PDB file of N, CA and C in Angstrom:
ATOM      1  N   UNK A   1     -16.762  13.381  -2.632  1.00 49.00           N
ATOM      2  CA  UNK A   1     -15.935  12.456  -3.429  1.00 49.00           C
ATOM      3  C   UNK A   1     -14.664  13.176  -3.852  1.00 49.00           C
ATOM      4  N   UNK A   2     -13.553  12.718  -3.380  1.00 53.00           N
ATOM      5  CA  UNK A   2     -12.314  13.396  -3.751  1.00 53.00           C
ATOM      6  C   UNK A   2     -11.899  12.973  -5.153  1.00 53.00           C
ATOM      7  N   UNK A   3     -11.335  13.883  -5.886  1.00 55.00           N
ATOM      8  CA  UNK A   3     -10.919  13.573  -7.245  1.00 55.00           C
ATOM      9  C   UNK A   3      -9.657  12.723  -7.198  1.00 55.00           C
ATOM     10  N   UNK A   4      -9.579  11.796  -8.110  1.00 54.00           N
ATOM     11  CA  UNK A   4      -8.408  10.920  -8.155  1.00 54.00           C
ATOM     12  C   UNK A   4      -7.259  11.673  -8.807  1.00 54.00           C
ATOM     13  N   UNK A   5      -6.201  11.810  -8.085  1.00 55.00           N
ATOM     14  CA  UNK A   5      -5.025  12.517  -8.584  1.00 55.00           C
ATOM     15  C   UNK A   5      -3.978  11.481  -8.984  1.00 55.00           C
ATOM     16  N   UNK A   6      -3.785  11.314 -10.270  1.00 60.00           N
ATOM     17  CA  UNK A   6      -2.838  10.303 -10.741  1.00 60.00           C
ATOM     18  C   UNK A   6      -1.402  10.655 -10.352  1.00 60.00           C
ATOM     19  N   UNK A   7      -1.162  11.922 -10.032  1.00 80.00           N
ATOM     20  CA  UNK A   7       0.192  12.330  -9.669  1.00 80.00           C
ATOM     21  C   UNK A   7       0.490  12.048  -8.203  1.00 80.00           C
ATOM     22  N   UNK A   8      -0.537  11.731  -7.428  1.00 92.00           N
ATOM     23  CA  UNK A   8      -0.322  11.496  -6.006  1.00 92.00           C
ATOM     24  C   UNK A   8       0.529  10.242  -5.820  1.00 92.00           C
ATOM     25  N   UNK A   9       1.395  10.308  -4.837  1.00 96.00           N
ATOM     26  CA  UNK A   9       2.282   9.171  -4.566  1.00 96.00           C
ATOM     27  C   UNK A   9       1.460   7.911  -4.336  1.00 96.00           C
ATOM     28  N   UNK A  10       1.882   6.830  -4.944  1.00 95.00           N
ATOM     29  CA  UNK A  10       1.176   5.561  -4.774  1.00 95.00           C
ATOM     30  C   UNK A  10       2.188   4.418  -4.793  1.00 95.00           C
ATOM     31  N   UNK A  11       1.747   3.275  -4.362  1.00 96.00           N
ATOM     32  CA  UNK A  11       2.627   2.106  -4.267  1.00 96.00           C
ATOM     33  C   UNK A  11       2.744   1.447  -5.635  1.00 96.00           C
ATOM     34  N   UNK A  12       3.976   1.191  -6.047  1.00 96.00           N
ATOM     35  CA  UNK A  12       4.201   0.594  -7.363  1.00 96.00           C
ATOM     36  C   UNK A  12       4.807  -0.808  -7.285  1.00 96.00           C
ATOM     37  N   UNK A  13       5.393  -1.154  -6.140  1.00 97.00           N
ATOM     38  CA  UNK A  13       5.992  -2.479  -5.999  1.00 97.00           C
ATOM     39  C   UNK A  13       6.003  -2.855  -4.524  1.00 97.00           C
ATOM     40  N   UNK A  14       6.109  -4.160  -4.288  1.00 97.00           N
ATOM     41  CA  UNK A  14       6.029  -4.657  -2.915  1.00 97.00           C
ATOM     42  C   UNK A  14       7.164  -5.631  -2.624  1.00 97.00           C
ATOM     43  N   UNK A  15       7.457  -5.793  -1.350  1.00 98.00           N
ATOM     44  CA  UNK A  15       8.398  -6.819  -0.904  1.00 98.00           C
ATOM     45  C   UNK A  15       7.636  -7.767   0.007  1.00 98.00           C
ATOM     46  N   UNK A  16       7.881  -9.070  -0.182  1.00 97.00           N
ATOM     47  CA  UNK A  16       7.191 -10.079   0.625  1.00 97.00           C
ATOM     48  C   UNK A  16       8.201 -10.909   1.398  1.00 97.00           C
ATOM     49  N   UNK A  17       7.745 -11.458   2.527  1.00 97.00           N
ATOM     50  CA  UNK A  17       8.600 -12.387   3.264  1.00 97.00           C
ATOM     51  C   UNK A  17       8.383 -13.806   2.750  1.00 97.00           C
ATOM     52  N   UNK A  18       9.005 -14.771   3.389  1.00 96.00           N
ATOM     53  CA  UNK A  18       8.925 -16.157   2.907  1.00 96.00           C
ATOM     54  C   UNK A  18       7.495 -16.680   2.920  1.00 96.00           C
ATOM     55  N   UNK A  19       6.667 -16.119   3.803  1.00 96.00           N
ATOM     56  CA  UNK A  19       5.279 -16.571   3.905  1.00 96.00           C
ATOM     57  C   UNK A  19       4.368 -15.874   2.899  1.00 96.00           C
ATOM     58  N   UNK A  20       4.921 -14.951   2.131  1.00 94.00           N
ATOM     59  CA  UNK A  20       4.104 -14.229   1.171  1.00 94.00           C
ATOM     60  C   UNK A  20       3.405 -13.021   1.758  1.00 94.00           C
ATOM     61  N   UNK A  21       3.750 -12.671   3.009  1.00 93.00           N
ATOM     62  CA  UNK A  21       3.163 -11.479   3.626  1.00 93.00           C
ATOM     63  C   UNK A  21       3.890 -10.237   3.128  1.00 93.00           C
ATOM     64  N   UNK A  22       3.144  -9.172   2.945  1.00 95.00           N
ATOM     65  CA  UNK A  22       3.752  -7.916   2.510  1.00 95.00           C
ATOM     66  C   UNK A  22       4.527  -7.291   3.658  1.00 95.00           C
ATOM     67  N   UNK A  23       5.785  -6.949   3.403  1.00 97.00           N
ATOM     68  CA  UNK A  23       6.609  -6.350   4.461  1.00 97.00           C
ATOM     69  C   UNK A  23       7.215  -5.026   4.041  1.00 97.00           C
ATOM     70  N   UNK A  24       7.173  -4.692   2.750  1.00 98.00           N
ATOM     71  CA  UNK A  24       7.757  -3.438   2.302  1.00 98.00           C
ATOM     72  C   UNK A  24       7.100  -2.968   1.029  1.00 98.00           C
ATOM     73  N   UNK A  25       7.238  -1.682   0.777  1.00 98.00           N
ATOM     74  CA  UNK A  25       6.579  -1.076  -0.377  1.00 98.00           C
ATOM     75  C   UNK A  25       7.510  -0.064  -1.028  1.00 98.00           C
ATOM     76  N   UNK A  26       7.446   0.007  -2.352  1.00 98.00           N
ATOM     77  CA  UNK A  26       8.150   1.062  -3.085  1.00 98.00           C
ATOM     78  C   UNK A  26       7.086   1.959  -3.709  1.00 98.00           C
ATOM     79  N   UNK A  27       7.308   3.272  -3.585  1.00 97.00           N
ATOM     80  CA  UNK A  27       6.301   4.206  -4.083  1.00 97.00           C
ATOM     81  C   UNK A  27       6.700   4.781  -5.433  1.00 97.00           C
ATOM     82  N   UNK A  28       5.749   5.494  -6.026  1.00 96.00           N
ATOM     83  CA  UNK A  28       5.973   6.115  -7.330  1.00 96.00           C
ATOM     84  C   UNK A  28       7.041   7.203  -7.267  1.00 96.00           C
ATOM     85  N   UNK A  29       7.355   7.673  -6.063  1.00 96.00           N
ATOM     86  CA  UNK A  29       8.445   8.639  -5.905  1.00 96.00           C
ATOM     87  C   UNK A  29       9.758   7.949  -5.546  1.00 96.00           C
ATOM     88  N   UNK A  30       9.767   6.611  -5.716  1.00 97.00           N
ATOM     89  CA  UNK A  30      10.948   5.784  -5.486  1.00 97.00           C
ATOM     90  C   UNK A  30      11.385   5.784  -4.026  1.00 97.00           C
ATOM     91  N   UNK A  31      10.404   5.934  -3.126  1.00 97.00           N
ATOM     92  CA  UNK A  31      10.699   5.776  -1.699  1.00 97.00           C
ATOM     93  C   UNK A  31      10.404   4.345  -1.304  1.00 97.00           C
ATOM     94  N   UNK A  32      11.264   3.770  -0.473  1.00 98.00           N
ATOM     95  CA  UNK A  32      11.021   2.441   0.080  1.00 98.00           C
ATOM     96  C   UNK A  32      10.503   2.591   1.505  1.00 98.00           C
ATOM     97  N   UNK A  33       9.334   1.999   1.768  1.00 98.00           N
ATOM     98  CA  UNK A  33       8.705   2.085   3.083  1.00 98.00           C
ATOM     99  C   UNK A  33       8.546   0.692   3.669  1.00 98.00           C
ATOM    100  N   UNK A  34       8.774   0.565   4.971  1.00 98.00           N
ATOM    101  CA  UNK A  34       8.407  -0.692   5.607  1.00 98.00           C
ATOM    102  C   UNK A  34       6.910  -0.637   5.913  1.00 98.00           C
ATOM    103  N   UNK A  35       6.378  -1.723   6.460  1.00 97.00           N
ATOM    104  CA  UNK A  35       4.932  -1.811   6.630  1.00 97.00           C
ATOM    105  C   UNK A  35       4.398  -0.700   7.534  1.00 97.00           C
ATOM    106  N   UNK A  36       5.088  -0.454   8.649  1.00 96.00           N
ATOM    107  CA  UNK A  36       4.607   0.564   9.586  1.00 96.00           C
ATOM    108  C   UNK A  36       4.674   1.962   8.987  1.00 96.00           C
ATOM    109  N   UNK A  37       5.726   2.224   8.219  1.00 98.00           N
ATOM    110  CA  UNK A  37       5.831   3.527   7.551  1.00 98.00           C
ATOM    111  C   UNK A  37       4.700   3.699   6.543  1.00 98.00           C
ATOM    112  N   UNK A  38       4.426   2.650   5.792  1.00 97.00           N
ATOM    113  CA  UNK A  38       3.364   2.730   4.785  1.00 97.00           C
ATOM    114  C   UNK A  38       2.006   2.919   5.449  1.00 97.00           C
ATOM    115  N   UNK A  39       1.782   2.234   6.563  1.00 97.00           N
ATOM    116  CA  UNK A  39       0.532   2.417   7.311  1.00 97.00           C
ATOM    117  C   UNK A  39       0.380   3.877   7.730  1.00 97.00           C
ATOM    118  N   UNK A  40       1.442   4.438   8.264  1.00 97.00           N
ATOM    119  CA  UNK A  40       1.398   5.811   8.738  1.00 97.00           C
ATOM    120  C   UNK A  40       1.138   6.779   7.584  1.00 97.00           C
ATOM    121  N   UNK A  41       1.829   6.553   6.480  1.00 96.00           N
ATOM    122  CA  UNK A  41       1.641   7.422   5.309  1.00 96.00           C
ATOM    123  C   UNK A  41       0.201   7.329   4.803  1.00 96.00           C
ATOM    124  N   UNK A  42      -0.344   6.116   4.801  1.00 96.00           N
ATOM    125  CA  UNK A  42      -1.717   5.930   4.323  1.00 96.00           C
ATOM    126  C   UNK A  42      -2.706   6.611   5.261  1.00 96.00           C
ATOM    127  N   UNK A  43      -2.466   6.487   6.576  1.00 96.00           N
ATOM    128  CA  UNK A  43      -3.353   7.123   7.551  1.00 96.00           C
ATOM    129  C   UNK A  43      -3.351   8.637   7.386  1.00 96.00           C
ATOM    130  N   UNK A  44      -2.209   9.190   7.005  1.00 96.00           N
ATOM    131  CA  UNK A  44      -2.093  10.637   6.836  1.00 96.00           C
ATOM    132  C   UNK A  44      -2.590  11.089   5.467  1.00 96.00           C
ATOM    133  N   UNK A  45      -3.022  10.134   4.655  1.00 94.00           N
ATOM    134  CA  UNK A  45      -3.563  10.487   3.343  1.00 94.00           C
ATOM    135  C   UNK A  45      -2.516  10.766   2.295  1.00 94.00           C
ATOM    136  N   UNK A  46      -1.300  10.302   2.542  1.00 96.00           N
ATOM    137  CA  UNK A  46      -0.205  10.598   1.609  1.00 96.00           C
ATOM    138  C   UNK A  46      -0.068   9.590   0.479  1.00 96.00           C
ATOM    139  N   UNK A  47      -0.738   8.458   0.584  1.00 96.00           N
ATOM    140  CA  UNK A  47      -0.632   7.430  -0.453  1.00 96.00           C
ATOM    141  C   UNK A  47      -1.991   7.236  -1.119  1.00 96.00           C
ATOM    142  N   UNK A  48      -1.990   7.283  -2.437  1.00 94.00           N
ATOM    143  CA  UNK A  48      -3.232   7.106  -3.186  1.00 94.00           C
ATOM    144  C   UNK A  48      -3.596   5.626  -3.278  1.00 94.00           C
ATOM    145  N   UNK A  49      -4.872   5.359  -3.402  1.00 92.00           N
ATOM    146  CA  UNK A  49      -5.404   4.029  -3.747  1.00 92.00           C
ATOM    147  C   UNK A  49      -5.212   2.976  -2.672  1.00 92.00           C
ATOM    148  N   UNK A  50      -4.959   3.374  -1.432  1.00 95.00           N
ATOM    149  CA  UNK A  50      -4.879   2.382  -0.360  1.00 95.00           C
ATOM    150  C   UNK A  50      -5.766   2.808   0.807  1.00 95.00           C
ATOM    151  N   UNK A  51      -6.245   1.826   1.534  1.00 93.00           N
ATOM    152  CA  UNK A  51      -7.044   2.048   2.733  1.00 93.00           C
ATOM    153  C   UNK A  51      -6.349   1.388   3.909  1.00 93.00           C
ATOM    154  N   UNK A  52      -6.573   1.929   5.103  1.00 96.00           N
ATOM    155  CA  UNK A  52      -6.148   1.261   6.326  1.00 96.00           C
ATOM    156  C   UNK A  52      -7.411   0.732   6.992  1.00 96.00           C
ATOM    157  N   UNK A  53      -7.454  -0.575   7.197  1.00 94.00           N
ATOM    158  CA  UNK A  53      -8.597  -1.176   7.871  1.00 94.00           C
ATOM    159  C   UNK A  53      -8.125  -1.804   9.177  1.00 94.00           C
ATOM    160  N   UNK A  54      -9.017  -1.891  10.130  1.00 94.00           N
ATOM    161  CA  UNK A  54      -8.678  -2.498  11.418  1.00 94.00           C
ATOM    162  C   UNK A  54      -9.278  -3.894  11.441  1.00 94.00           C
ATOM    163  N   UNK A  55      -8.405  -4.890  11.499  1.00 93.00           N
ATOM    164  CA  UNK A  55      -8.855  -6.272  11.410  1.00 93.00           C
ATOM    165  C   UNK A  55      -7.917  -7.129  12.247  1.00 93.00           C
ATOM    166  N   UNK A  56      -8.468  -8.150  12.864  1.00 90.00           N
ATOM    167  CA  UNK A  56      -7.651  -9.050  13.701  1.00 90.00           C
ATOM    168  C   UNK A  56      -6.901  -8.278  14.778  1.00 90.00           C
ATOM    169  N   UNK A  57      -7.476  -7.147  15.235  1.00 95.00           N
ATOM    170  CA  UNK A  57      -6.853  -6.400  16.312  1.00 95.00           C
ATOM    171  C   UNK A  57      -5.669  -5.544  15.906  1.00 95.00           C
ATOM    172  N   UNK A  58      -5.487  -5.353  14.606  1.00 94.00           N
ATOM    173  CA  UNK A  58      -4.380  -4.503  14.176  1.00 94.00           C
ATOM    174  C   UNK A  58      -4.774  -3.773  12.903  1.00 94.00           C
ATOM    175  N   UNK A  59      -3.961  -2.790  12.546  1.00 95.00           N
ATOM    176  CA  UNK A  59      -4.203  -2.041  11.322  1.00 95.00           C
ATOM    177  C   UNK A  59      -3.590  -2.785  10.141  1.00 95.00           C
ATOM    178  N   UNK A  60      -4.338  -2.840   9.069  1.00 95.00           N
ATOM    179  CA  UNK A  60      -3.899  -3.554   7.874  1.00 95.00           C
ATOM    180  C   UNK A  60      -4.013  -2.626   6.678  1.00 95.00           C
ATOM    181  N   UNK A  61      -2.987  -2.637   5.851  1.00 95.00           N
ATOM    182  CA  UNK A  61      -2.983  -1.841   4.637  1.00 95.00           C
ATOM    183  C   UNK A  61      -3.558  -2.683   3.509  1.00 95.00           C
ATOM    184  N   UNK A  62      -4.477  -2.092   2.750  1.00 93.00           N
ATOM    185  CA  UNK A  62      -4.999  -2.825   1.600  1.00 93.00           C
ATOM    186  C   UNK A  62      -5.295  -1.839   0.482  1.00 93.00           C
ATOM    187  N   UNK A  63      -5.338  -2.369  -0.729  1.00 92.00           N
ATOM    188  CA  UNK A  63      -5.682  -1.510  -1.850  1.00 92.00           C
ATOM    189  C   UNK A  63      -7.173  -1.211  -1.797  1.00 92.00           C
ATOM    190  N   UNK A  64      -7.557  -0.038  -2.296  1.00 90.00           N
ATOM    191  CA  UNK A  64      -8.969   0.317  -2.337  1.00 90.00           C
ATOM    192  C   UNK A  64      -9.706  -0.709  -3.187  1.00 90.00           C
ATOM    193  N   UNK A  65     -10.858  -1.181  -2.706  1.00 84.00           N
ATOM    194  CA  UNK A  65     -11.613  -2.149  -3.513  1.00 84.00           C
ATOM    195  C   UNK A  65     -12.220  -1.472  -4.739  1.00 84.00           C
ATOM    196  N   UNK A  66     -11.642  -1.749  -5.903  1.00 83.00           N
ATOM    197  CA  UNK A  66     -12.140  -1.119  -7.123  1.00 83.00           C
ATOM    198  C   UNK A  66     -12.519  -2.152  -8.176  1.00 83.00           C
ATOM    199  N   UNK A  67     -12.507  -3.431  -7.783  1.00 87.00           N
ATOM    200  CA  UNK A  67     -12.907  -4.475  -8.715  1.00 87.00           C
ATOM    201  C   UNK A  67     -11.813  -4.896  -9.678  1.00 87.00           C
ATOM    202  N   UNK A  68     -10.636  -4.284  -9.543  1.00 83.00           N
ATOM    203  CA  UNK A  68      -9.522  -4.638 -10.439  1.00 83.00           C
ATOM    204  C   UNK A  68      -8.479  -5.387  -9.625  1.00 83.00           C
ATOM    205  N   UNK A  69      -8.239  -6.645  -9.965  1.00 84.00           N
ATOM    206  CA  UNK A  69      -7.303  -7.430  -9.149  1.00 84.00           C
ATOM    207  C   UNK A  69      -5.849  -7.110  -9.471  1.00 84.00           C
ATOM    208  N   UNK A  70      -5.587  -6.590 -10.679  1.00 82.00           N
ATOM    209  CA  UNK A  70      -4.191  -6.350 -11.071  1.00 82.00           C
ATOM    210  C   UNK A  70      -3.521  -5.326 -10.168  1.00 82.00           C
ATOM    211  N   UNK A  71      -4.292  -4.373  -9.620  1.00 82.00           N
ATOM    212  CA  UNK A  71      -3.659  -3.345  -8.804  1.00 82.00           C
ATOM    213  C   UNK A  71      -3.728  -3.664  -7.316  1.00 82.00           C
ATOM    214  N   UNK A  72      -4.196  -4.845  -6.962  1.00 91.00           N
ATOM    215  CA  UNK A  72      -4.154  -5.240  -5.558  1.00 91.00           C
ATOM    216  C   UNK A  72      -2.695  -5.282  -5.107  1.00 91.00           C
ATOM    217  N   UNK A  73      -2.468  -4.903  -3.874  1.00 93.00           N
ATOM    218  CA  UNK A  73      -1.086  -4.822  -3.380  1.00 93.00           C
ATOM    219  C   UNK A  73      -0.330  -6.123  -3.612  1.00 93.00           C
ATOM    220  N   UNK A  74      -0.971  -7.264  -3.327  1.00 91.00           N
ATOM    221  CA  UNK A  74      -0.248  -8.533  -3.430  1.00 91.00           C
ATOM    222  C   UNK A  74       0.028  -8.916  -4.878  1.00 91.00           C
ATOM    223  N   UNK A  75      -0.593  -8.239  -5.833  1.00 93.00           N
ATOM    224  CA  UNK A  75      -0.358  -8.545  -7.251  1.00 93.00           C
ATOM    225  C   UNK A  75       0.630  -7.592  -7.902  1.00 93.00           C
ATOM    226  N   UNK A  76       1.109  -6.615  -7.149  1.00 94.00           N
ATOM    227  CA  UNK A  76       2.077  -5.680  -7.730  1.00 94.00           C
ATOM    228  C   UNK A  76       3.431  -6.364  -7.900  1.00 94.00           C
ATOM    229  N   UNK A  77       4.287  -5.818  -8.763  1.00 96.00           N
ATOM    230  CA  UNK A  77       5.626  -6.419  -8.937  1.00 96.00           C
ATOM    231  C   UNK A  77       6.404  -6.391  -7.629  1.00 96.00           C
ATOM    232  N   UNK A  78       7.287  -7.354  -7.482  1.00 96.00           N
ATOM    233  CA  UNK A  78       8.131  -7.373  -6.285  1.00 96.00           C
ATOM    234  C   UNK A  78       9.465  -6.706  -6.569  1.00 96.00           C
ATOM    235  N   UNK A  79      10.070  -6.160  -5.520  1.00 95.00           N
ATOM    236  CA  UNK A  79      11.383  -5.520  -5.674  1.00 95.00           C
ATOM    237  C   UNK A  79      12.339  -6.068  -4.643  1.00 95.00           C
TER     238      UNK A  79
END
């Protein structure tokens, strides 16, 4: 069980398209990532509190299931 590091870079805000799909992310270090960049960062373990799952034939970024809906990616503030 890895210890949760609150200082680790994490997603603090999201950008959505007209359909409400997530297309961009802003991190706690004030970096703006597009979806593919965020996927890559998550796969490399650089982003806290997110998982990459394979669904519908593609990789999908999602928040770790922790029972708290407020920190779900789609519920984060938009930028």
